[in-house]
Amino acid sequence: MMSVYIVRGKNRVAGTLAVHGAKNAVLPILAAATICGDCVIHNCPDLTDVAVAMDILGHLGCDARREGSTIITTASSGGDWRIPDGLMKAMRSSVVFLGGMIARHGEGEISLPGGCELGSRPVDLHLFALERLGAQVEEGEGKLRCKAPNGLHGAKIEFPFPSVGATENAIIAAVTARGDTQITGGAREPEIADLITFLQGCGAKIHLTIDGVIHIQGVERLHGCEHTVIADRIAAGTYLCAAAITGGEVLLTGLTPGHVLTALAYLSNAGCVVRTSLNSIWLKAPDRLKELGIIRTQPYPGFPTDMQAVMMATAMGADGTSVFVENIFDSRFRHVEELRKLGADISTQGKTAVVSGVECLHGADLCCTDLRGGAAVVLGAMAAEGASTVRELSHIDRGYERFAENLTQLGVDIKEE
Ligand code: UD1
C-alpha cells in the first residue's frame, strides 16, 4: 500500500521552522564534486532526488556518504562514464552530470531525462554549451553521447535563454577546461551562485560580474572543500504560503530573505505582515487574503515557476481575482484540476490561469501531480473545510524534507497513513 496524507483543514499555521538546504543547489554541487578532491558538504536535505544523485555519484566513481545532513564525497579515478537508464529516469536533473563526466573521463553517456512531467524539457542548451567547449555530441536510440578525446577547451558561450541546468553544466565543464570561458545570458538563480561559491572553494577560478557574466579561467585540477548549501527558497516559499493560506503566522529561520523577495512582495500586497532579518522571515497573514494580482513566472530574480503552484493554491480563497502567467514551462497547470476538486474557481487558457477567490473550500480526494503541484494540493487541503486525502506522495518526497512532520510542527492536522 502506498501511503497517503489525511489532512483536516482550517487549522491556522503557527510556529517556527528552520528551512532545509536547497535541493536545486545540492544536485549541481554533487555533480561538480565528481571533478573535485574530497568534499564535506553541509546542509544537504534528505530527499529522494538527493539519494538518486548520491547513487549516480557512486556509479561514476565518486563515493558519497551521508552523516546527518552532511554529505562527504571522495572522487576516485575509476568509475563509469555512463549513467544507467534506471538512475537517469529517476531524476531529470541527472543531465547536469554530463559536464563533469566529460571533464573527468573525456566522455559521457546518458539516456533521455526523466523527472517532473512539465511538458517538453529539451536538453539542446546543455548540448550547445558542451559543444562550444569542444565536446562532440552523438544522439541515437534514446541516448546522448558526448566525447572530448582531446579534453575540453575554454569558449565564449552566449545562451539564448537562461537555462538553469545548462548554465550549471557549462560552469562545471569549463572550470577544468583549457583556457578561458565567458558565459553570457546564463541563469542567475541563487543556486548557481552557490555552485560557484562551492567550486571557488575547491580552487576554481570563477568571477561573476554584476551584470551576470560568468568568467572562468580553467585550472588543471580542483581540490576539495567544506561547503554549506544555501537554504531552499522554494521550500521556504511553500511554508510562507502555508501560513498565508490558513490565516496563520510563521517564523522561518536559516535562510536568505532576499532569495524569496518576489513571493514576499505578493504576499504582503495581499495583506500579510512581513518582517525580515539577515537570515529569517516572519509572516503573519490576515483572516482572508486580498487577491494576488498578476503573477508572471520569470527566470530569477523574477517570480519562480517552482512557486507558481503553491501561490495559486494561496490565491484560491483570496478576496478577488488573481492571474498566473506561466512563462517557463509549457505544461505546468496540472495541479489546477486537483485544486478545482476543493471547490476552487480556476480557468486556464494556454499559459494563463485565472483564479477567482471563493469563500469556501471543501475537503476532497486529491492526487499529487508533480513535486510543486503536490505541495500546492496539500496547502489547498489545509485551507479547506473538512478532511482530504492526498495520494502519490513520492512527488513531494523528491523536494520537501519531512513535509508532513514540519507541517505538524506548525500546527497543521496532517497524518501519513
Ligand atoms: C531548474 C530547476 C527546476 C526549475 C527550473 C526553472 C533544478 C534541479 N531544477 O530546472 O526546479 O523549475 O530550473 O527555474 O535546479 N530548456 C530548453 N533547452 C534546454 C534546457 C532548458 O529549451 O536545453 C527550457 C526548458 O524546457 C524550460 C526552460 O528552458 O522551458 C527552463 O529550464 P531550465 O532552466 O533548464 O530548468 P532546469 O535546469 O531543468
Short mmCIF file of C-alpha atoms and ligand atoms in Angstrom, two decimals:
data_model
loop_
_atom_site.label_atom_id
_atom_site.label_comp_id
_atom_site.label_asym_id
_atom_site.label_seq_id
_atom_site.Cartn_x
_atom_site.Cartn_y
_atom_site.Cartn_z
CA MET A 1 0.00 0.00 0.00
CA MET A 2 1.30 3.44 -0.90
CA SER A 3 0.94 5.98 1.87
CA VAL A 4 -1.49 8.91 1.75
CA TYR A 5 -1.87 12.10 3.74
CA ILE A 6 -5.06 12.73 5.63
CA VAL A 7 -5.38 16.48 6.07
CA ARG A 8 -8.04 18.12 8.21
CA GLY A 9 -8.28 21.72 7.14
CA LYS A 10 -8.88 25.04 8.83
CA ASN A 11 -6.11 24.92 11.42
CA ARG A 12 -4.06 28.07 11.44
CA VAL A 13 -0.34 27.60 10.92
CA ALA A 14 1.62 28.87 13.92
CA GLY A 15 5.25 28.32 14.84
CA THR A 16 8.90 28.38 13.89
CA LEU A 17 10.69 26.28 11.29
CA ALA A 18 14.31 26.01 10.20
CA VAL A 19 14.34 25.76 6.40
CA HIS A 20 16.29 22.82 4.96
CA GLY A 21 19.05 23.08 2.36
CA ALA A 22 18.19 23.69 -1.27
CA LYS A 23 17.61 20.61 -3.42
CA ASN A 24 18.41 22.60 -6.54
CA ALA A 25 21.75 23.69 -5.07
CA VAL A 26 22.83 20.29 -3.75
CA LEU A 27 22.26 18.49 -7.05
CA PRO A 28 24.68 20.55 -9.19
CA ILE A 29 27.15 20.72 -6.29
CA LEU A 30 27.17 16.92 -6.11
CA ALA A 31 27.62 16.80 -9.89
CA ALA A 32 30.59 19.16 -9.53
CA ALA A 33 32.06 17.11 -6.67
CA THR A 34 32.87 14.38 -9.23
CA ILE A 35 35.74 16.56 -10.52
CA CYS A 36 36.94 17.82 -7.12
CA GLY A 37 39.03 16.42 -4.28
CA ASP A 38 37.39 15.23 -1.06
CA CYS A 39 34.44 17.45 -0.12
CA VAL A 40 32.37 17.90 3.01
CA ILE A 41 29.01 19.38 2.08
CA HIS A 42 26.74 20.53 4.90
CA ASN A 43 23.00 21.27 4.94
CA CYS A 44 22.08 18.61 2.36
CA PRO A 45 18.37 17.81 2.62
CA ASP A 46 17.40 14.16 2.90
CA LEU A 47 15.32 13.82 -0.28
CA THR A 48 14.83 11.06 -2.81
CA ASP A 49 16.35 13.22 -5.58
CA VAL A 50 19.48 13.70 -3.46
CA ALA A 51 19.66 9.96 -2.76
CA VAL A 52 19.48 9.26 -6.51
CA ALA A 53 22.25 11.81 -7.10
CA MET A 54 24.41 10.03 -4.49
CA ASP A 55 23.79 6.72 -6.28
CA ILE A 56 24.81 8.31 -9.56
CA LEU A 57 27.98 9.65 -7.94
CA GLY A 58 28.87 6.18 -6.70
CA HIS A 59 28.31 4.81 -10.18
CA LEU A 60 30.57 7.49 -11.65
CA GLY A 61 33.41 6.56 -9.29
CA CYS A 62 32.83 9.23 -6.64
CA ASP A 63 31.97 7.76 -3.25
CA ALA A 64 29.27 9.76 -1.45
CA ARG A 65 28.14 9.02 2.08
CA ARG A 66 25.75 10.83 4.36
CA GLU A 67 26.29 11.70 8.02
CA GLY A 68 23.16 13.51 9.17
CA SER A 69 22.71 16.45 6.86
CA THR A 70 26.34 16.34 5.70
CA ILE A 71 27.44 14.51 2.56
CA ILE A 72 31.09 13.53 2.25
CA THR A 73 32.39 12.85 -1.26
CA THR A 74 35.59 11.16 -2.36
CA ALA A 75 36.24 11.07 -6.08
CA SER A 76 38.49 8.19 -7.15
CA SER A 77 39.99 7.80 -10.58
CA GLY A 78 37.74 4.91 -11.70
CA GLY A 79 34.02 4.69 -12.32
CA ASP A 80 31.73 4.58 -15.31
CA TRP A 81 31.21 7.34 -17.88
CA ARG A 82 27.60 6.30 -18.44
CA ILE A 83 24.55 6.79 -16.24
CA PRO A 84 22.29 3.73 -16.34
CA ASP A 85 18.70 4.19 -17.53
CA GLY A 86 17.11 3.45 -14.17
CA LEU A 87 19.01 6.22 -12.36
CA MET A 88 18.56 8.62 -15.25
CA LYS A 89 14.79 8.15 -15.35
CA ALA A 90 14.54 8.60 -11.57
CA MET A 91 15.64 12.21 -11.87
CA ARG A 92 15.60 14.52 -14.85
CA SER A 93 18.31 16.74 -13.44
CA SER A 94 20.84 13.95 -14.00
CA VAL A 95 21.67 15.68 -17.29
CA VAL A 96 23.65 18.09 -15.10
CA PHE A 97 26.18 15.30 -14.52
CA LEU A 98 27.20 15.35 -18.18
CA GLY A 99 29.66 18.26 -17.99
CA GLY A 100 31.54 16.65 -15.11
CA MET A 101 31.54 13.25 -16.82
CA ILE A 102 33.20 14.66 -19.93
CA ALA A 103 35.66 16.69 -17.85
CA ARG A 104 36.53 13.59 -15.83
CA HIS A 105 36.52 10.75 -18.36
CA GLY A 106 36.72 12.52 -21.71
CA GLU A 107 33.26 11.18 -22.47
CA GLY A 108 29.80 10.75 -21.02
CA GLU A 109 26.63 8.93 -21.97
CA ILE A 110 23.12 9.45 -20.63
CA SER A 111 19.68 8.34 -21.72
CA LEU A 112 16.91 10.86 -22.25
CA PRO A 113 16.00 12.55 -18.97
CA GLY A 114 13.10 11.66 -16.61
CA GLY A 115 11.74 13.64 -13.63
CA CYS A 116 8.78 16.01 -13.24
CA GLU A 117 6.47 15.98 -16.23
CA LEU A 118 6.24 19.64 -17.10
CA GLY A 119 5.82 19.38 -20.84
CA SER A 120 8.77 19.05 -23.14
CA ARG A 121 12.05 19.53 -21.32
CA PRO A 122 14.69 19.59 -24.03
CA VAL A 123 18.44 19.48 -23.46
CA ASP A 124 19.53 21.47 -26.51
CA LEU A 125 21.02 24.32 -24.43
CA HIS A 126 23.10 21.83 -22.42
CA LEU A 127 24.46 20.35 -25.64
CA PHE A 128 25.02 23.77 -27.18
CA ALA A 129 27.23 24.77 -24.23
CA LEU A 130 29.13 21.48 -24.13
CA GLU A 131 29.75 21.63 -27.89
CA ARG A 132 31.09 25.17 -27.55
CA LEU A 133 33.55 23.77 -25.00
CA GLY A 134 34.73 21.18 -27.50
CA ALA A 135 32.52 18.13 -26.88
CA GLN A 136 31.27 16.10 -29.83
CA VAL A 137 27.66 15.04 -29.39
CA GLU A 138 26.10 11.89 -30.86
CA GLU A 139 22.42 11.13 -30.43
CA GLY A 140 20.60 7.89 -31.14
CA GLU A 141 18.42 5.16 -29.63
CA GLY A 142 17.27 7.41 -26.82
CA LYS A 143 20.86 8.07 -25.73
CA LEU A 144 23.16 11.04 -25.80
CA ARG A 145 26.87 10.50 -26.00
CA CYS A 146 29.38 13.32 -25.63
CA LYS A 147 33.09 12.94 -26.26
CA ALA A 148 36.08 15.21 -25.91
CA PRO A 149 39.02 12.93 -26.68
CA ASN A 150 41.47 15.83 -26.50
CA GLY A 151 39.85 17.43 -23.48
CA LEU A 152 37.56 20.44 -23.23
CA HIS A 153 38.69 23.98 -24.04
CA GLY A 154 37.51 27.41 -22.96
CA ALA A 155 34.92 29.20 -25.11
CA LYS A 156 32.52 32.10 -25.36
CA ILE A 157 29.05 30.77 -24.59
CA GLU A 158 26.09 33.04 -25.25
CA PHE A 159 22.88 31.47 -24.03
CA PRO A 160 19.74 32.48 -25.94
CA PHE A 161 17.68 31.62 -22.83
CA PRO A 162 18.91 31.40 -19.21
CA SER A 163 18.50 27.66 -18.59
CA VAL A 164 19.47 26.86 -15.00
CA GLY A 165 20.75 23.35 -15.69
CA ALA A 166 22.60 24.26 -18.88
CA THR A 167 24.36 27.16 -17.12
CA GLU A 168 25.42 24.79 -14.33
CA ASN A 169 26.62 22.18 -16.82
CA ALA A 170 28.63 24.81 -18.68
CA ILE A 171 30.27 26.04 -15.46
CA ILE A 172 31.16 22.52 -14.30
CA ALA A 173 32.57 21.60 -17.71
CA ALA A 174 34.54 24.85 -18.04
CA VAL A 175 36.31 25.00 -14.67
CA THR A 176 38.93 22.43 -15.66
CA ALA A 177 38.86 23.13 -19.42
CA ARG A 178 42.00 24.53 -21.10
CA GLY A 179 41.82 28.31 -21.28
CA ASP A 180 39.20 30.92 -20.55
CA THR A 181 35.42 30.72 -20.79
CA GLN A 182 32.92 33.54 -20.79
CA ILE A 183 29.24 32.77 -20.25
CA THR A 184 26.67 35.43 -21.09
CA GLY A 185 22.90 35.15 -20.91
CA GLY A 186 23.22 32.38 -18.32
CA ALA A 187 20.81 31.85 -15.44
CA ARG A 188 21.30 33.88 -12.24
CA GLU A 189 19.46 31.77 -9.71
CA PRO A 190 20.92 31.76 -6.15
CA GLU A 191 21.65 28.04 -6.62
CA ILE A 192 24.07 28.96 -9.41
CA ALA A 193 25.85 31.43 -7.15
CA ASP A 194 26.07 28.63 -4.55
CA LEU A 195 27.61 26.25 -7.11
CA ILE A 196 30.14 28.95 -7.98
CA THR A 197 30.99 29.51 -4.30
CA PHE A 198 31.49 25.76 -3.86
CA LEU A 199 33.74 25.49 -6.92
CA GLN A 200 35.74 28.55 -5.86
CA GLY A 201 36.28 26.79 -2.53
CA CYS A 202 37.74 23.89 -4.50
CA GLY A 203 40.20 26.17 -6.29
CA ALA A 204 38.20 27.04 -9.42
CA LYS A 205 38.87 30.46 -10.91
CA ILE A 206 35.42 31.93 -11.48
CA HIS A 207 34.44 35.54 -11.49
CA LEU A 208 30.83 36.69 -11.67
CA THR A 209 30.31 40.27 -12.81
CA ILE A 210 27.47 42.43 -11.57
CA ASP A 211 25.74 42.21 -14.97
CA GLY A 212 25.65 38.42 -14.73
CA VAL A 213 28.59 37.50 -16.99
CA ILE A 214 30.50 34.45 -15.73
CA HIS A 215 34.26 34.45 -16.40
CA ILE A 216 36.11 31.19 -15.87
CA GLN A 217 39.82 30.59 -16.11
CA GLY A 218 40.36 26.84 -16.48
CA VAL A 219 42.61 25.21 -13.87
CA GLU A 220 44.26 21.80 -14.19
CA ARG A 221 42.70 20.25 -11.13
CA LEU A 222 40.42 21.06 -8.23
CA HIS A 223 40.97 20.20 -4.60
CA GLY A 224 38.23 19.51 -2.06
CA CYS A 225 36.47 21.92 0.27
CA GLU A 226 33.95 22.25 3.06
CA HIS A 227 30.75 23.97 2.00
CA THR A 228 27.34 24.76 3.47
CA VAL A 229 24.47 24.67 0.99
CA ILE A 230 22.06 27.64 0.91
CA ALA A 231 18.52 27.23 2.23
CA ASP A 232 15.76 26.07 -0.07
CA ARG A 233 13.92 29.19 -1.20
CA ILE A 234 11.09 27.16 -2.76
CA ALA A 235 10.50 25.17 0.43
CA ALA A 236 10.62 28.49 2.31
CA GLY A 237 8.07 29.99 -0.07
CA THR A 238 5.86 26.95 0.39
CA TYR A 239 5.82 27.33 4.19
CA LEU A 240 5.13 31.07 3.85
CA CYS A 241 2.16 30.20 1.65
CA ALA A 242 1.08 27.60 4.21
CA ALA A 243 0.83 30.38 6.79
CA ALA A 244 -0.82 32.76 4.32
CA ILE A 245 -3.48 30.28 3.18
CA THR A 246 -4.55 29.44 6.75
CA GLY A 247 -4.55 32.98 8.14
CA GLY A 248 -1.58 31.90 10.27
CA GLU A 249 1.78 33.09 11.40
CA VAL A 250 5.24 31.59 10.81
CA LEU A 251 8.87 32.36 11.59
CA LEU A 252 11.29 30.77 9.14
CA THR A 253 14.95 30.65 10.08
CA GLY A 254 18.26 29.81 8.41
CA LEU A 255 17.52 31.39 5.02
CA THR A 256 18.33 34.46 2.95
CA PRO A 257 15.15 36.59 2.72
CA GLY A 258 16.47 38.23 -0.47
CA HIS A 259 16.03 34.89 -2.26
CA VAL A 260 12.23 35.00 -1.81
CA LEU A 261 11.66 38.71 -2.39
CA THR A 262 9.13 38.41 -5.21
CA ALA A 263 6.96 35.97 -3.25
CA LEU A 264 7.16 38.20 -0.17
CA ALA A 265 6.09 41.20 -2.23
CA TYR A 266 2.96 39.40 -3.48
CA LEU A 267 2.09 38.09 -0.03
CA SER A 268 2.48 41.48 1.62
CA ASN A 269 0.38 43.14 -1.11
CA ALA A 270 -2.28 40.54 -0.32
CA GLY A 271 -2.34 41.74 3.29
CA CYS A 272 0.35 39.72 5.07
CA VAL A 273 2.64 41.47 7.51
CA VAL A 274 6.24 40.54 6.78
CA ARG A 275 9.39 41.20 8.82
CA THR A 276 12.82 40.04 7.76
CA SER A 277 16.21 39.88 9.44
CA LEU A 278 19.53 38.83 7.92
CA ASN A 279 18.53 35.16 7.99
CA SER A 280 14.89 34.88 8.99
CA ILE A 281 11.41 35.81 7.83
CA TRP A 282 8.36 36.34 9.98
CA LEU A 283 4.98 36.45 8.29
CA LYS A 284 1.53 36.98 9.73
CA ALA A 285 -1.46 36.57 7.47
CA PRO A 286 -4.86 38.28 7.67
CA ASP A 287 -8.02 36.19 8.15
CA ARG A 288 -8.66 36.48 4.45
CA LEU A 289 -6.07 37.44 1.82
CA LYS A 290 -6.70 40.05 -0.85
CA GLU A 291 -6.18 38.95 -4.44
CA LEU A 292 -2.56 38.46 -5.55
CA GLY A 293 -2.71 40.48 -8.78
CA ILE A 294 -0.91 39.22 -11.87
CA ILE A 295 1.91 36.77 -11.26
CA ARG A 296 4.22 36.08 -14.18
CA THR A 297 6.87 33.40 -13.78
CA GLN A 298 10.31 34.52 -14.95
CA PRO A 299 13.93 33.49 -14.60
CA TYR A 300 15.47 34.76 -11.33
CA PRO A 301 15.18 37.43 -9.98
CA GLY A 302 11.63 37.18 -11.35
CA PHE A 303 8.88 35.12 -9.73
CA PRO A 304 9.94 31.43 -9.74
CA THR A 305 7.98 28.88 -11.74
CA ASP A 306 8.57 26.46 -8.87
CA MET A 307 6.33 28.65 -6.66
CA GLN A 308 3.53 29.12 -9.17
CA ALA A 309 1.50 26.14 -7.94
CA VAL A 310 1.68 26.93 -4.20
CA MET A 311 0.93 30.59 -4.90
CA MET A 312 -2.08 29.52 -6.95
CA ALA A 313 -3.34 27.45 -4.03
CA THR A 314 -2.88 30.55 -1.87
CA ALA A 315 -4.99 32.61 -4.30
CA MET A 316 -7.95 30.16 -4.29
CA GLY A 317 -9.56 31.54 -1.16
CA ALA A 318 -8.44 35.16 -1.54
CA ASP A 319 -10.90 38.01 -1.87
CA GLY A 320 -10.71 38.86 -5.57
CA THR A 321 -9.21 37.56 -8.79
CA SER A 322 -5.57 36.59 -9.31
CA VAL A 323 -3.93 35.81 -12.64
CA PHE A 324 -0.99 33.47 -13.26
CA VAL A 325 1.10 33.53 -16.42
CA GLU A 326 3.47 30.57 -16.69
CA ASN A 327 6.34 31.63 -18.93
CA ILE A 328 8.95 28.97 -18.15
CA PHE A 329 7.30 25.57 -18.70
CA ASP A 330 4.64 24.57 -21.25
CA SER A 331 2.60 22.24 -19.14
CA ARG A 332 2.67 23.42 -15.60
CA PHE A 333 -1.01 23.66 -14.68
CA ARG A 334 -1.65 20.01 -13.88
CA HIS A 335 -2.41 20.89 -10.25
CA VAL A 336 -5.35 23.03 -11.40
CA GLU A 337 -7.66 20.06 -11.81
CA GLU A 338 -6.83 18.88 -8.28
CA LEU A 339 -7.36 22.35 -6.79
CA ARG A 340 -10.76 22.51 -8.51
CA LYS A 341 -11.79 19.38 -6.59
CA LEU A 342 -11.53 21.51 -3.44
CA GLY A 343 -14.04 23.95 -4.92
CA ALA A 344 -11.55 26.42 -6.40
CA ASP A 345 -12.69 28.55 -9.31
CA ILE A 346 -9.80 28.41 -11.78
CA SER A 347 -9.93 28.66 -15.55
CA THR A 348 -6.93 28.18 -17.81
CA GLN A 349 -6.14 29.14 -21.35
CA GLY A 350 -2.71 28.41 -22.77
CA LYS A 351 -0.16 29.70 -20.33
CA THR A 352 -2.64 31.77 -18.30
CA ALA A 353 -4.73 30.72 -15.32
CA VAL A 354 -7.36 32.96 -13.77
CA VAL A 355 -8.22 32.26 -10.14
CA SER A 356 -11.40 33.80 -8.75
CA GLY A 357 -11.18 33.56 -5.00
CA VAL A 358 -14.02 31.66 -3.31
CA GLU A 359 -15.16 31.98 0.29
CA CYS A 360 -15.44 28.28 0.99
CA LEU A 361 -13.29 25.34 0.01
CA HIS A 362 -14.18 21.76 0.96
CA GLY A 363 -12.12 18.61 1.52
CA ALA A 364 -11.61 16.19 -1.38
CA ASP A 365 -9.76 13.11 -2.59
CA LEU A 366 -6.61 14.56 -4.15
CA CYS A 367 -3.54 13.46 -6.05
CA CYS A 368 -0.05 14.98 -6.31
CA THR A 369 0.55 15.68 -9.98
CA ASP A 370 4.22 16.64 -9.61
CA LEU A 371 6.55 17.92 -6.92
CA ARG A 372 5.38 21.54 -6.52
CA GLY A 373 1.84 20.73 -7.64
CA GLY A 374 1.77 18.17 -4.85
CA ALA A 375 2.72 20.76 -2.24
CA ALA A 376 0.03 23.08 -3.64
CA VAL A 377 -2.60 20.38 -3.26
CA VAL A 378 -1.63 19.80 0.40
CA LEU A 379 -1.81 23.55 1.06
CA GLY A 380 -5.21 23.63 -0.60
CA ALA A 381 -6.42 20.84 1.68
CA MET A 382 -5.18 22.84 4.69
CA ALA A 383 -7.43 25.74 3.70
CA ALA A 384 -10.50 23.58 3.09
CA GLU A 385 -13.37 22.70 5.40
CA GLY A 386 -13.26 19.02 6.44
CA ALA A 387 -10.89 16.20 5.59
CA SER A 388 -8.93 15.50 2.41
CA THR A 389 -6.80 12.58 1.33
CA VAL A 390 -3.70 13.23 -0.76
CA ARG A 391 -2.13 10.43 -2.83
CA GLU A 392 1.06 9.98 -4.88
CA LEU A 393 3.26 11.39 -2.15
CA SER A 394 6.51 10.25 -3.79
CA HIS A 395 6.47 13.53 -5.75
CA ILE A 396 6.64 15.50 -2.50
CA ASP A 397 9.49 13.38 -1.12
CA ARG A 398 11.61 14.48 -4.09
CA GLY A 399 11.79 18.03 -2.81
CA TYR A 400 10.45 18.53 0.73
CA GLU A 401 12.26 17.06 3.68
CA ARG A 402 9.85 15.74 6.35
CA PHE A 403 6.97 17.71 4.83
CA ALA A 404 4.20 16.27 6.99
CA GLU A 405 6.32 16.45 10.18
CA ASN A 406 7.17 20.08 9.52
CA LEU A 407 3.55 20.98 8.90
CA THR A 408 2.53 19.11 12.05
CA GLN A 409 5.13 21.11 13.97
CA LEU A 410 3.38 24.23 12.65
CA GLY A 411 0.02 23.04 13.95
CA VAL A 412 -1.42 21.53 10.77
CA ASP A 413 -3.59 18.43 11.22
CA ILE A 414 -1.85 16.13 8.72
CA LYS A 415 -1.23 12.40 9.13
CA GLU A 416 0.55 9.98 6.86
CA GLU A 417 -1.23 6.64 6.65
C1 UD1 B 1 15.73 24.03 -12.83
C2 UD1 B 1 15.19 23.54 -11.52
C3 UD1 B 1 13.68 23.45 -11.59
C4 UD1 B 1 13.08 24.78 -12.04
C5 UD1 B 1 13.76 25.28 -13.32
C6 UD1 B 1 13.32 26.67 -13.73
C7 UD1 B 1 16.97 22.12 -10.72
C8 UD1 B 1 17.42 20.77 -10.38
N1 UD1 B 1 15.74 22.24 -11.23
O1 UD1 B 1 15.38 23.04 -13.80
O2 UD1 B 1 13.19 23.14 -10.29
O3 UD1 B 1 11.71 24.63 -12.29
O4 UD1 B 1 15.19 25.29 -13.15
O5 UD1 B 1 13.59 27.56 -12.71
O6 UD1 B 1 17.65 23.09 -10.48
N2 UD1 B 1 15.16 24.50 -21.85
C9 UD1 B 1 15.43 24.34 -23.18
N3 UD1 B 1 16.56 23.69 -23.54
C10 UD1 B 1 17.44 23.20 -22.63
C11 UD1 B 1 17.17 23.37 -21.26
C12 UD1 B 1 16.01 24.03 -20.90
O7 UD1 B 1 14.66 24.76 -24.04
O8 UD1 B 1 18.46 22.62 -23.01
C13 UD1 B 1 13.91 25.18 -21.44
C14 UD1 B 1 13.03 24.24 -20.62
O9 UD1 B 1 12.24 23.44 -21.45
C15 UD1 B 1 12.23 25.20 -19.82
C16 UD1 B 1 13.19 26.35 -19.58
O10 UD1 B 1 14.22 26.21 -20.55
O11 UD1 B 1 11.14 25.65 -20.58
C17 UD1 B 1 13.79 26.38 -18.19
O12 UD1 B 1 14.50 25.21 -17.98
P1 UD1 B 1 15.80 25.15 -17.07
O13 UD1 B 1 16.11 26.49 -16.54
O14 UD1 B 1 16.85 24.42 -17.83
O15 UD1 B 1 15.30 24.23 -15.91
P2 UD1 B 1 16.08 23.04 -15.22
O16 UD1 B 1 17.51 23.36 -15.08
O17 UD1 B 1 15.69 21.77 -15.85
#
